[in-house]
Amino acid sequence: MSEPVNRARRALNQAPADRVVDGISAVLASTYGITEVELYQVDYRLAELLPLSEADPITGPGHPAWRAFDHQSPVVSDGAAWLPVTMRGERRGVLHLSPVPDEPQVLAALAEIATALAHEVAAVSAGTDVYRAARRSQRLTLAAEMQWDLLPGRSRIRPSFSLAGQLEPAYAVRGDSFDWSDDGQRLWLSTINGTGEGVEASLLTSLGTQALRNARRAGLSLADQVALADQAIYDLYRGERHLSALLMELDLESGLMTVVDAGSPRLVLLRGGEVTQQPLEAQFPMGMFEATDYHEQKLPLEVGDRLFVVSDGVVDATGQQVRYGETALERFLRRTGPMSPLDAVRSLIGDLRAFVAGDLVDDAVVVCLDWTGPQA
């Protein structure tokens, strides 16, 4: 690691939480003569790159900033560099620097600094609202604020898998959500198709998510995780409210997927260019009855398989009094093969917005998982 990168890391660590971008400006100026430094964060809809300062948002797909964000590689244009601000697959935005020479060694060092910035922003965001507030182009509803704070992130990459998810309508989502965790040997993924309106829906989803996390962290089996969450919801609502969910556990060595379908969203497999909906054993949603007994299914995956989990809000989206439907969904998913999971999710949501000519009315959740095979 070069000395300028080391100095930038130290500056990031020493900067106040609300001024980490300012923390690297002096290092960049003294080392490379860079006078303009700006962080653009992608907004909740994955539709705009929003600056921390008073600069204009970037929306045009052909802009160098979007090329850097989409391709996850530095872009130099008119003497300015646009660098991905990404950590472990979580794309936070791009860093704009100017002037910058188009020299490979310089760009490589600046790319390392942009990655260090991504880690630092993630580390300090729990203690300041500066970065969360700057990510929104409009006000979040209270329910949406609760849902986004509940998420583990929006994308994740490890050598054995890639993963991404998105909630819609991003600024007003109520009950739909997702969660994931991995320990290097297994990946756990849950997708919730929430019901209800406003904060009431978010509270129910939050209870279900935290109950599932509690059971997972206690080392319980997948079926027992659902049973614990089921009981927690029933104890509070006595069957008057319930929550549909799909839980999956992927063995990263063998590709064996364990699934529990608790009234879940759809599970769709893309394999070899063919799209098939996976048959699941339909079981009761969590909280519907007391002490429901849940059963696990096994689904073996092949290297290169892609899984989509989509809620009813996707297939039931309506535009011009016409339903989006399964056929359009399968046709679109087939086209996502070359895309990364985040790009596939973003493209599907964009197609839905175009179909309904605006934001979705009903909640929708889309999660995409690629299994790339066992890795050392």
Coordinates of C-alpha atoms in Angstrom, one line a residue, residues 222-224 226-227 230 242-247 258-265 280-289 292-298:
L222 CA -34.1 -22.9 9.9
A223 CA -37.4 -24.5 10.8
D224 CA -37.0 -23.6 14.4
V226 CA -39.4 -19.6 11.8
A227 CA -41.2 -21.3 14.7
D230 CA -44.1 -17.4 14.6
H242 CA -49.5 -12.5 10.5
L243 CA -46.4 -12.2 8.3
S244 CA -45.5 -14.1 5.1
A245 CA -41.8 -14.9 4.8
L246 CA -39.4 -17.1 2.8
L247 CA -36.3 -18.3 4.7
T258 CA -32.6 -25.3 2.7
V259 CA -35.9 -23.5 2.4
V260 CA -38.9 -22.8 4.6
D261 CA -41.9 -21.3 2.9
A262 CA -44.2 -19.5 5.4
G263 CA -46.7 -18.1 3.0
S264 CA -43.8 -16.6 1.1
P265 CA -43.0 -14.5 -1.9
L280 CA -42.4 -24.8 -2.5
E281 CA -44.3 -26.5 0.3
A282 CA -46.8 -23.8 1.2
Q283 CA -47.0 -23.4 5.0
F284 CA -48.8 -21.0 7.3
P285 CA -47.6 -17.4 7.6
M286 CA -45.9 -16.6 10.9
G287 CA -48.3 -15.6 13.7
M288 CA -51.4 -17.1 12.1
F289 CA -51.8 -19.9 14.6
T292 CA -47.2 -24.0 14.1
D293 CA -44.8 -26.8 13.1
Y294 CA -42.7 -25.8 10.1
H295 CA -40.8 -28.1 7.7
E296 CA -37.7 -27.6 5.7
Q297 CA -37.2 -28.4 2.0
K298 CA -33.9 -29.0 0.2

